Tab-separated table of C-alpha atoms in Angstrom:
chain	number	residue	atom	x	y	z
O	12	MET	CA	25.652	-23.559	-11.934
O	13	PRO	CA	22.277	-20.963	-12.285
O	14	LYS	CA	19.664	-21.453	-10.342
O	15	PRO	CA	16.761	-22.526	-11.960
O	16	LYS	CA	13.522	-20.667	-12.574
O	17	SER	CA	10.602	-20.460	-10.296
O	18	GLU	CA	7.996	-22.225	-12.365
O	19	LEU	CA	3.951	-22.338	-11.601
O	20	PRO	CA	2.150	-25.275	-12.530
O	21	ARG	CA	-0.419	-25.211	-15.844
O	22	VAL	CA	-4.156	-25.439	-13.499
O	23	LEU	CA	-6.371	-23.342	-15.850
O	24	ASN	CA	-8.330	-24.470	-18.360
O	25	ALA	CA	-10.500	-22.668	-21.396
O	26	SER	CA	-13.356	-22.407	-18.848
O	27	HIS	CA	-11.391	-20.483	-16.472
O	28	ALA	CA	-9.669	-18.188	-18.489
O	29	THR	CA	-13.058	-16.823	-20.335
O	30	SER	CA	-14.220	-16.525	-17.149
O	31	ILE	CA	-11.542	-14.618	-16.374
O	32	VAL	CA	-11.682	-11.920	-19.457
O	33	VAL	CA	-15.695	-12.166	-18.403
O	34	GLY	CA	-15.527	-11.495	-14.659
O	35	ILE	CA	-12.796	-9.077	-15.069
O	36	ILE	CA	-14.500	-6.721	-17.381
O	37	ILE	CA	-18.181	-7.300	-16.231
O	38	GLY	CA	-17.964	-5.428	-13.540
O	39	SER	CA	-20.680	-2.290	-11.483
O	40	GLY	CA	-19.890	-0.170	-15.358
O	41	ILE	CA	-22.940	-1.940	-17.039
O	42	PHE	CA	-25.344	-0.657	-14.422
O	43	LEU	CA	-23.978	2.565	-14.480
O	44	VAL	CA	-22.812	3.643	-17.489
O	45	PRO	CA	-25.843	3.568	-19.658
O	46	ARG	CA	-26.348	7.369	-17.848
O	47	GLU	CA	-22.895	8.585	-19.379
O	48	MET	CA	-23.352	7.581	-22.847
O	49	MET	CA	-27.122	8.858	-23.442
O	50	ALA	CA	-26.443	11.692	-22.158
O	51	ALA	CA	-23.545	12.372	-24.621
O	52	VAL	CA	-25.378	10.920	-27.766
O	53	GLY	CA	-29.122	11.302	-26.981
O	54	SER	CA	-30.421	8.189	-28.663
O	55	SER	CA	-31.016	5.063	-28.389
O	56	LEU	CA	-29.508	4.477	-32.413
O	57	GLY	CA	-26.285	6.358	-30.891
O	58	VAL	CA	-26.108	4.676	-27.872
O	59	TYR	CA	-25.912	1.147	-29.880
O	60	SER	CA	-23.453	2.618	-32.527
O	61	VAL	CA	-20.952	3.455	-29.375
O	62	TRP	CA	-21.459	-0.253	-28.071
O	63	ILE	CA	-21.098	-1.744	-31.041
O	64	ILE	CA	-17.611	-0.229	-32.426
O	65	GLY	CA	-15.888	0.124	-29.191
O	66	GLY	CA	-16.841	-3.466	-28.837
O	67	LEU	CA	-15.471	-3.845	-31.647
O	68	LEU	CA	-12.595	-1.969	-31.202
O	69	SER	CA	-11.829	-4.096	-27.875
O	70	LEU	CA	-12.406	-6.980	-29.976
O	71	PHE	CA	-10.229	-5.917	-32.708
O	72	GLY	CA	-7.175	-5.545	-29.522
O	73	ALA	CA	-8.430	-9.103	-27.848
O	74	MET	CA	-7.985	-10.696	-31.042
O	75	THR	CA	-4.863	-8.670	-31.292
O	76	TYR	CA	-3.363	-10.256	-28.018
O	77	ALA	CA	-5.290	-13.407	-29.182
O	78	GLU	CA	-1.755	-13.758	-31.856
O	79	ILE	CA	0.690	-12.924	-29.675
O	80	ALA	CA	-0.356	-15.106	-26.418
O	81	ALA	CA	-0.717	-18.269	-28.471
O	82	ALA	CA	2.522	-17.926	-29.752
O	83	HIS	CA	4.365	-16.792	-26.815
O	84	PRO	CA	2.726	-18.106	-23.578
O	85	ARG	CA	4.595	-16.478	-21.243
O	86	TYR	CA	4.626	-15.415	-17.649
O	87	GLY	CA	3.666	-12.077	-16.782
O	88	GLY	CA	1.739	-11.595	-20.265
O	89	GLU	CA	2.129	-7.656	-21.629
O	90	TYR	CA	5.445	-7.878	-19.705
O	91	ALA	CA	6.623	-10.388	-21.341
O	92	PHE	CA	5.546	-9.342	-24.772
O	93	LEU	CA	7.120	-5.885	-24.934
O	94	ARG	CA	10.362	-7.469	-23.272
O	95	GLU	CA	10.673	-9.759	-26.052
O	96	ALA	CA	10.334	-7.469	-28.657
O	97	TYR	CA	11.888	-4.319	-27.537
O	98	GLY	CA	14.096	-5.464	-24.494
O	99	ASP	CA	14.095	-5.582	-21.216
O	100	LEU	CA	13.470	-1.540	-20.226
O	101	ALA	CA	10.358	-1.769	-21.912
O	102	GLY	CA	9.507	-5.120	-20.447
O	103	PHE	CA	10.162	-2.948	-16.897
O	104	LEU	CA	8.695	0.032	-17.355
O	105	TYR	CA	4.689	-1.945	-18.446
O	106	MET	CA	5.836	-3.709	-14.709
O	107	TRP	CA	7.505	-1.020	-13.015
O	108	THR	CA	3.850	1.331	-13.627
O	109	GLN	CA	1.968	-1.741	-12.814
O	110	ILE	CA	3.174	-2.218	-9.698
O	111	THR	CA	3.559	1.345	-8.562
O	112	VAL	CA	0.093	2.451	-9.886
O	113	ALA	CA	-2.308	0.670	-12.262
O	114	LYS	CA	-3.106	-2.741	-10.721
O	115	PRO	CA	-2.652	-1.287	-6.909
O	116	SER	CA	-4.934	1.695	-7.241
O	117	SER	CA	-7.556	-0.740	-9.183
O	118	LEU	CA	-7.775	-3.403	-6.620
O	119	ALA	CA	-8.624	-0.167	-4.210
O	120	THR	CA	-11.061	1.296	-6.298
O	121	ILE	CA	-12.591	-2.011	-6.641
O	122	ALA	CA	-12.469	-2.750	-2.570
O	123	ALA	CA	-13.536	0.941	-2.579
O	124	GLY	CA	-16.235	-0.175	-4.872
O	125	LEU	CA	-17.428	-3.433	-3.378
O	126	ALA	CA	-17.886	-1.398	0.100
O	127	ARG	CA	-20.031	1.550	-1.828
O	128	VAL	CA	-22.262	-0.732	-3.280
O	129	LEU	CA	-22.817	-3.097	0.403
O	130	GLY	CA	-22.915	0.503	2.368
O	131	THR	CA	-26.182	0.595	0.490
O	132	PHE	CA	-28.168	-1.877	2.200
O	133	ALA	CA	-29.233	-1.240	5.778
O	134	PHE	CA	-28.142	-3.373	7.415
O	135	LEU	CA	-25.021	-2.551	6.538
O	136	SER	CA	-25.672	1.179	6.632
O	137	PHE	CA	-22.958	1.218	9.308
O	138	PHE	CA	-20.240	1.445	6.982
O	139	ALA	CA	-20.556	4.678	6.708
O	140	ARG	CA	-19.723	5.534	9.921
O	141	PRO	CA	-16.001	5.414	11.503
O	142	ALA	CA	-13.993	2.006	12.848
O	143	PHE	CA	-11.212	3.979	14.592
O	144	GLY	CA	-10.110	7.598	14.918
O	145	ASN	CA	-10.954	8.792	11.037
O	146	LEU	CA	-10.359	5.625	9.432
O	147	LEU	CA	-14.169	4.236	8.298
O	148	TRP	CA	-15.942	1.088	8.364
O	149	SER	CA	-16.031	0.695	4.331
O	150	GLN	CA	-12.425	0.873	4.456
O	151	VAL	CA	-11.833	-1.494	7.257
O	152	PHE	CA	-14.237	-3.987	4.718
O	153	ALA	CA	-12.365	-3.199	2.032
O	154	ILE	CA	-9.309	-3.563	3.449
O	155	ALA	CA	-10.370	-7.192	4.955
O	156	MET	CA	-12.027	-8.048	1.591
O	157	THR	CA	-8.288	-6.960	-0.146
O	158	TRP	CA	-6.429	-9.690	2.056
O	159	LEU	CA	-9.290	-12.058	2.048
O	160	ILE	CA	-9.334	-12.098	-1.960
O	161	THR	CA	-4.993	-12.334	-1.570
O	162	GLY	CA	-5.145	-14.845	0.597
O	163	LEU	CA	-7.749	-17.012	-1.450
O	164	ASN	CA	-5.124	-16.724	-4.310
O	165	ILE	CA	-2.091	-17.883	-2.366
O	166	VAL	CA	-4.034	-21.283	-1.185
O	167	GLY	CA	-4.426	-22.003	-5.008
O	168	THR	CA	-4.394	-20.645	-8.481
O	169	ARG	CA	-6.501	-23.009	-9.225
O	170	LYS	CA	-9.387	-23.336	-6.528
O	171	SER	CA	-9.890	-19.084	-6.962
O	172	ALA	CA	-10.506	-19.583	-10.922
O	173	ASN	CA	-13.522	-21.847	-9.823
O	174	VAL	CA	-14.657	-19.191	-7.296
O	175	GLN	CA	-14.848	-16.892	-10.232
O	176	LEU	CA	-15.984	-19.632	-12.843
O	177	LEU	CA	-19.011	-19.552	-10.093
O	178	LEU	CA	-19.233	-15.861	-9.696
O	179	THR	CA	-19.171	-15.560	-13.229
O	180	TRP	CA	-22.194	-17.984	-14.102
O	181	LEU	CA	-23.717	-16.183	-11.249
O	182	LYS	CA	-23.048	-12.539	-12.958
O	183	GLY	CA	-24.200	-13.431	-16.402
O	184	LEU	CA	-27.026	-15.077	-14.878
O	185	LEU	CA	-28.577	-12.332	-12.615
O	186	ILE	CA	-27.863	-10.069	-15.942
O	187	VAL	CA	-30.870	-11.812	-17.844
O	188	VAL	CA	-32.898	-12.059	-15.055
O	189	ILE	CA	-33.042	-8.533	-14.574
O	190	ALA	CA	-33.312	-8.390	-18.235
O	191	GLY	CA	-36.049	-10.747	-18.001
O	192	PHE	CA	-38.009	-8.673	-15.368
O	193	CYS	CA	-37.257	-5.687	-17.755
O	194	PHE	CA	-38.965	-6.897	-21.001
O	195	GLY	CA	-41.385	-8.695	-18.971
O	196	ALA	CA	-43.061	-5.271	-17.800
O	197	ALA	CA	-45.777	-4.605	-20.278
O	198	GLY	CA	-47.941	-1.620	-20.670
O	199	HIS	CA	-47.626	1.142	-18.306
O	200	HIS	CA	-43.400	0.421	-17.526
O	201	GLY	CA	-42.487	-0.942	-20.445
O	202	SER	CA	-42.214	-0.135	-24.176
O	203	TRP	CA	-40.592	-0.284	-27.663
O	204	HIS	CA	-41.594	3.230	-28.251
O	205	ASN	CA	-38.714	4.087	-25.600
O	206	PHE	CA	-35.802	3.185	-28.363
O	207	ALA	CA	-37.733	6.539	-30.619
O	208	THR	CA	-37.515	8.516	-27.740
O	209	GLU	CA	-34.467	11.405	-26.922
O	210	PHE	CA	-32.217	13.013	-24.453
O	211	ILE	CA	-32.612	16.465	-26.154
O	212	GLY	CA	-30.389	18.235	-23.691
O	213	ALA	CA	-27.144	15.837	-25.266
O	214	ARG	CA	-23.255	16.925	-25.623
O	215	GLY	CA	-24.122	15.445	-29.262
O	216	GLY	CA	-21.871	15.404	-32.542
O	217	PHE	CA	-18.460	14.279	-32.999
O	218	SER	CA	-16.953	15.366	-28.839
O	219	GLY	CA	-20.780	13.907	-27.992
O	220	PHE	CA	-20.099	10.467	-29.641
O	221	MET	CA	-16.183	10.322	-28.286
O	222	ILE	CA	-17.417	10.582	-24.803
O	223	ALA	CA	-19.912	7.724	-25.195
O	224	LEU	CA	-17.128	6.029	-26.886
O	225	VAL	CA	-14.563	6.312	-24.364
O	226	ALA	CA	-17.265	5.449	-21.793
O	227	ALA	CA	-17.812	2.253	-23.950
O	228	LEU	CA	-14.006	1.467	-23.838
O	229	TRP	CA	-14.465	1.192	-20.201
O	230	ALA	CA	-16.365	-0.762	-19.615
O	231	TYR	CA	-15.103	-3.118	-22.072
O	232	ASP	CA	-11.915	-2.191	-19.948
O	233	GLY	CA	-9.934	-5.891	-18.808
O	234	TRP	CA	-10.330	-7.904	-20.636
O	235	SER	CA	-5.758	-8.425	-21.735
O	236	ASP	CA	-5.159	-9.008	-18.121
O	237	VAL	CA	-5.535	-13.406	-18.580
O	238	VAL	CA	-2.391	-12.810	-20.490
O	239	THR	CA	-0.786	-12.477	-17.374
O	240	MET	CA	-1.470	-16.255	-16.843
O	241	ALA	CA	-0.597	-17.864	-20.251
O	242	GLY	CA	2.026	-19.529	-18.842
O	243	GLU	CA	-0.090	-21.551	-16.130
O	244	VAL	CA	-3.108	-22.436	-18.615
O	245	GLU	CA	-3.300	-25.940	-20.857
O	246	ARG	CA	-3.387	-25.741	-24.524
O	247	PRO	CA	-2.815	-21.915	-24.326
O	248	GLN	CA	-2.012	-22.587	-28.024
O	249	ARG	CA	-5.691	-22.523	-27.995
O	250	SER	CA	-6.973	-21.652	-24.699
O	251	MET	CA	-5.954	-17.562	-24.665
O	252	PRO	CA	-7.646	-17.178	-28.687
O	253	VAL	CA	-10.577	-18.751	-26.949
O	254	ALA	CA	-10.772	-16.779	-23.701
O	255	LEU	CA	-9.691	-13.473	-25.395
O	256	VAL	CA	-11.827	-13.915	-28.969
O	257	GLY	CA	-15.123	-15.645	-26.790
O	258	GLY	CA	-15.135	-13.468	-23.742
O	259	VAL	CA	-14.893	-10.011	-25.709
O	260	ALA	CA	-17.814	-11.434	-27.726
O	261	ILE	CA	-20.005	-12.754	-24.727
O	262	VAL	CA	-19.527	-9.201	-22.423
O	263	GLY	CA	-20.554	-7.868	-26.047
O	264	LEU	CA	-23.871	-9.473	-25.965
O	265	LEU	CA	-24.399	-8.719	-22.016
O	266	TYR	CA	-24.032	-5.852	-21.583
O	267	MET	CA	-26.244	-4.701	-25.053
O	268	LEU	CA	-28.914	-6.552	-23.753
O	269	THR	CA	-28.444	-4.439	-20.128
O	270	ASN	CA	-28.807	-1.777	-22.256
O	271	ALA	CA	-32.038	-2.571	-23.728
O	272	ALA	CA	-33.282	-3.798	-21.126
O	273	ILE	CA	-33.049	-0.255	-19.621
O	274	GLN	CA	-33.747	1.227	-22.595
O	275	TYR	CA	-37.722	-0.531	-22.610
O	276	VAL	CA	-38.575	0.633	-19.031
O	277	LEU	CA	-36.958	3.724	-19.759
O	278	PRO	CA	-36.999	6.885	-21.920
O	279	ALA	CA	-34.035	8.467	-23.124
O	280	ALA	CA	-34.522	11.160	-20.960
O	281	VAL	CA	-34.899	10.106	-17.617
O	282	ILE	CA	-31.687	7.563	-18.715
O	283	ALA	CA	-29.455	10.074	-19.224
O	284	GLU	CA	-30.796	12.330	-16.067
O	285	ALA	CA	-29.984	8.534	-13.196
O	286	ASP	CA	-27.662	7.872	-11.371
O	287	ARG	CA	-28.356	4.381	-11.071
O	288	PRO	CA	-30.053	3.537	-14.365
O	289	ALA	CA	-30.952	-0.326	-13.931
O	290	ALA	CA	-31.618	0.183	-10.480
O	291	ASP	CA	-34.397	3.022	-11.363
O	292	ALA	CA	-35.759	0.616	-14.009
O	293	MET	CA	-36.535	-2.457	-11.942
O	294	ARG	CA	-37.495	-0.392	-9.277
O	295	LEU	CA	-40.274	1.270	-11.640
O	296	VAL	CA	-40.968	-2.783	-12.778
O	297	ALA	CA	-40.726	-4.208	-9.340
O	298	GLY	CA	-40.368	-2.001	-6.104
O	299	ASN	CA	-37.486	-1.712	-4.112
O	300	TRP	CA	-36.607	-5.595	-4.163
O	301	GLY	CA	-36.053	-5.238	-8.245
O	302	ALA	CA	-33.413	-1.889	-6.975
O	303	THR	CA	-32.256	-4.855	-3.952
O	304	LEU	CA	-31.415	-7.237	-6.947
O	305	VAL	CA	-29.511	-5.003	-8.822
O	306	SER	CA	-27.856	-4.058	-6.078
O	307	VAL	CA	-26.842	-7.315	-5.889
O	308	GLY	CA	-26.119	-8.341	-9.052
O	309	MET	CA	-23.610	-5.240	-8.978
O	310	ALA	CA	-21.956	-6.848	-5.712
O	311	VAL	CA	-21.859	-10.200	-7.316
O	312	SER	CA	-20.200	-8.610	-10.247
O	313	ILE	CA	-17.953	-6.434	-8.227
O	314	CYS	CA	-16.855	-9.446	-6.579
O	315	ALA	CA	-16.071	-11.229	-9.975
O	316	THR	CA	-13.698	-8.911	-10.888
O	317	PHE	CA	-12.595	-9.147	-7.620
O	318	VAL	CA	-11.187	-12.024	-7.804
O	319	GLY	CA	-9.579	-12.360	-11.177
O	320	SER	CA	-8.101	-8.632	-11.119
O	321	SER	CA	-5.969	-10.110	-7.930
O	322	LEU	CA	-5.066	-13.097	-9.533
O	323	SER	CA	-3.401	-12.007	-12.711
O	324	GLY	CA	-1.754	-8.695	-11.083
O	325	ALA	CA	0.843	-10.461	-9.291
O	326	ARG	CA	1.901	-12.448	-12.114
O	327	VAL	CA	3.479	-9.419	-14.043
O	328	PRO	CA	6.066	-8.679	-10.960
O	329	PHE	CA	6.655	-12.790	-10.505
O	330	ALA	CA	7.883	-12.577	-14.129
O	331	ALA	CA	9.565	-9.651	-13.873
O	332	ALA	CA	11.435	-10.894	-10.503
O	333	ARG	CA	12.154	-14.563	-12.266
O	334	ASP	CA	13.516	-12.915	-15.579
O	335	GLY	CA	16.504	-11.231	-13.110
O	336	LEU	CA	14.386	-6.893	-13.781
O	337	PHE	CA	13.534	-7.233	-10.033
O	338	PHE	CA	13.944	-8.587	-6.784
O	339	THR	CA	13.671	-12.107	-6.590
O	340	GLN	CA	12.024	-12.732	-4.022
O	341	LEU	CA	9.010	-12.220	-5.723
O	342	ALA	CA	10.255	-14.600	-8.073
O	343	HIS	CA	9.185	-17.032	-4.761
O	344	VAL	CA	6.487	-19.804	-5.506
O	345	ASN	CA	4.813	-20.911	-2.012
O	346	ARG	CA	6.003	-25.224	-2.043
O	347	ARG	CA	3.057	-25.742	-0.658
O	348	PHE	CA	0.692	-23.985	-3.153
O	349	GLN	CA	2.624	-23.819	-5.591
O	350	THR	CA	1.588	-19.945	-5.631
O	351	PRO	CA	3.289	-16.467	-6.085
O	352	SER	CA	2.987	-15.453	-3.129
O	353	ASN	CA	5.368	-13.045	-2.239
O	354	ALA	CA	3.957	-10.725	-4.844
O	355	LEU	CA	0.589	-11.718	-4.517
O	356	ILE	CA	0.884	-10.305	-0.739
O	357	LEU	CA	3.646	-7.392	-2.338
O	358	GLN	CA	0.414	-6.501	-4.298
O	359	ALA	CA	-1.744	-6.394	-1.021
O	360	VAL	CA	0.379	-4.804	0.668
O	361	LEU	CA	-0.163	-1.476	-1.619
O	362	SER	CA	-3.501	-1.816	-1.698
O	363	SER	CA	-4.622	-1.912	1.574
O	364	LEU	CA	-1.983	1.089	2.210
O	365	LEU	CA	-4.452	2.958	-0.750
O	366	LEU	CA	-7.177	2.469	0.682
O	367	LEU	CA	-5.481	3.928	4.568
O	368	VAL	CA	-4.280	6.830	2.944
O	369	ILE	CA	-6.579	7.841	-0.529
O	370	GLY	CA	-10.228	9.028	0.213
O	371	ARG	CA	-11.502	9.615	-3.234
O	372	PHE	CA	-10.205	6.631	-5.346
O	373	GLN	CA	-11.370	7.910	-8.829
O	374	ALA	CA	-9.155	10.171	-8.623
O	375	LEU	CA	-6.175	7.587	-8.157
O	376	PHE	CA	-7.102	5.205	-10.272
O	377	SER	CA	-7.646	8.208	-13.274
O	378	LEU	CA	-3.575	8.507	-12.990
O	379	ALA	CA	-3.437	4.837	-14.561
O	380	ILE	CA	-6.006	5.075	-16.986
O	381	PHE	CA	-3.193	7.014	-19.363
O	382	SER	CA	-0.013	4.852	-19.065
O	383	GLU	CA	-2.926	1.290	-19.264
O	384	TRP	CA	-3.732	2.579	-23.225
O	385	LEU	CA	-0.194	3.433	-23.627
O	386	PHE	CA	0.883	0.001	-23.191
O	387	TYR	CA	-1.945	-1.701	-24.978
O	388	ALA	CA	-1.265	0.373	-27.960
O	389	LEU	CA	2.567	-0.722	-27.317
O	390	THR	CA	1.912	-3.790	-26.552
O	391	ALA	CA	0.046	-4.361	-29.496
O	392	SER	CA	2.887	-2.902	-32.023
O	393	THR	CA	4.519	-6.117	-30.828
O	394	ILE	CA	2.322	-7.878	-33.562
O	395	PHE	CA	4.772	-6.772	-36.286
O	396	VAL	CA	7.990	-7.487	-34.692
O	397	PHE	CA	7.339	-10.899	-34.486
O	398	ARG	CA	5.046	-11.297	-37.971
O	399	ARG	CA	9.032	-9.959	-39.026
O	400	ARG	CA	11.442	-11.748	-36.982
O	401	GLU	CA	9.807	-14.393	-36.726
O	402	PRO	CA	8.078	-15.155	-40.439
O	403	ALA	CA	8.476	-18.607	-40.863
O	404	ALA	CA	6.735	-19.596	-37.634
O	405	THR	CA	3.956	-21.485	-36.440
O	406	ARG	CA	1.104	-19.483	-35.555
O	407	PRO	CA	-1.305	-21.658	-33.779
O	408	TYR	CA	-3.501	-18.378	-33.913
O	409	SER	CA	-3.899	-16.062	-37.159
O	410	ILE	CA	-5.377	-12.850	-36.389
O	411	TRP	CA	-8.280	-12.084	-39.604
O	412	GLY	CA	-7.634	-9.292	-40.924
O	413	TYR	CA	-4.272	-8.310	-41.218
O	414	PRO	CA	-2.650	-5.610	-40.876
O	415	LEU	CA	-5.820	-3.396	-40.235
O	416	VAL	CA	-7.595	-4.955	-36.844
O	417	PRO	CA	-4.380	-4.448	-35.339
O	418	VAL	CA	-3.264	-0.488	-37.079
O	419	LEU	CA	-7.292	-0.379	-35.598
O	420	PHE	CA	-6.719	-1.200	-32.332
O	421	ILE	CA	-3.825	1.046	-31.964
O	422	LEU	CA	-5.478	4.104	-33.592
O	423	SER	CA	-8.354	3.465	-31.173
O	424	ALA	CA	-5.973	3.496	-28.355
O	425	ALA	CA	-4.054	6.958	-29.353
O	426	VAL	CA	-7.009	8.364	-29.602
O	427	LEU	CA	-7.966	7.685	-26.104
O	428	LEU	CA	-4.995	8.455	-25.010
O	429	VAL	CA	-5.254	12.263	-26.578
O	430	PHE	CA	-8.663	12.952	-25.309
O	431	SER	CA	-7.458	11.798	-20.948
O	432	PHE	CA	-4.604	14.206	-22.138
O	433	ALA	CA	-6.800	16.559	-22.477
O	434	ASP	CA	-9.187	15.822	-20.373
O	435	GLN	CA	-7.122	15.183	-17.058
O	436	PRO	CA	-3.744	16.916	-18.200
O	437	ARG	CA	-2.239	16.902	-14.146
O	438	ASN	CA	-2.964	12.956	-14.013
O	439	SER	CA	-1.785	12.595	-17.521
O	440	LEU	CA	1.467	13.906	-16.564
O	441	ILE	CA	1.595	12.454	-13.357
O	442	GLY	CA	1.628	8.622	-14.602
O	443	THR	CA	4.033	9.363	-17.293
O	444	THR	CA	5.931	10.853	-14.261
O	445	ILE	CA	5.767	7.736	-12.392
O	446	ILE	CA	6.639	5.615	-15.905
O	447	LEU	CA	9.624	8.107	-16.239
O	448	LEU	CA	10.622	7.596	-13.323
O	449	GLY	CA	11.532	3.644	-13.827
O	450	ILE	CA	13.995	4.456	-16.478
O	451	PRO	CA	16.625	5.688	-13.689
O	452	LEU	CA	15.340	2.627	-11.521
O	453	HIS	CA	16.018	0.202	-14.108
O	454	TYR	CA	19.755	0.960	-14.548
O	455	LEU	CA	20.581	1.338	-11.043
O	456	LEU	CA	18.675	-2.541	-9.733
O	457	GLN	CA	20.712	-3.639	-12.646
O	458	ARG	CA	23.927	-2.333	-12.218
O	459	SER	CA	23.765	-3.471	-8.668
O	460	SER	CA	22.329	-7.023	-9.490
O	461	VAL	CA	19.010	-7.538	-8.358
O	462	SER	CA	18.934	-9.818	-5.375
């Protein structure tokens, strides 16, 4: 008699799922990306065009995923969709890429980013000093935070989601407060005239627009993570579309509000040359404590991203192990807490190893960019497979604008893939190689009957 599959309880509601979408997307990038975008396009009109187009493309992706997830609310999200549409190998390659490159490097980067932001506070300046040998205190802190959040995720999925919900609300409140201070800066420190200024040194043209659009799409990245938890969401047929579509819409509004607040205080040329435009705007408006408030906002924002990304990431190897495609120990569900503890621990171990041995996290994270957008495009394409395979199936959510909307998203993913390959061919080739290594591994594991 076959052993029954491990099950995780449905303990998340639509608010939890939405907070995971918003919390993961909005990291520290919103406080920094305006510089890259202004340096690329040079004008307020250009920047807002990019934010709107990037937001719409991300929304098209979220709408596509919403139809798929509502009809197929499975553990593992993209892994499950790819496996159902294209077979075991496709699902395994997605899982392999996530567990070896994308998720550990992402979590390591988030942890390091949190340490860097907190290190700007005077009382934590010791983060830059060695703790043991060549190991910095910032690395020790990042590793400790990785295990603290992993522990929270093991103790309870709903507890983690409640923390995520609280941090997301706090993050949104801080963004609104920062924007309020900037718009309240009348006279010398703020002017609507700044929206008419231009940065004459901008890259400009189509290439400048594409650079800015890539920055915007990366700023919106992370909305898909919630689908890995569809098997743990109550009433997923309704909750997943609300979380995906509503979450991306909320993020778009907060992004444009923040960008407008910065532009109200700083002219285009200053934004294009500022390392931390949001902090510079708040320093001008409210002094050093205003810049400190931005740092607090960045820290809270990163924490929310950290909790949600760690929580969702472990569901992919769990789902693959549950389906017999990976080591079955990773399908273990903790009896007391009803969480995938082994998968969470493996994720934390791999992230900690990267924090110990890798110095430049952004260089490592760029390895994942190519593979992430490749699988975005492949996952979105499964909507055509499911529509053709199940023409009479009941769809709790049907995407508006089919087939144009998913096609536009797939094309945008393809453009980003081409740009990423051209911009960083070495890292893209390494990422491709890692994906391809999963092919012989898959057949080897299947031949040896993973146990």
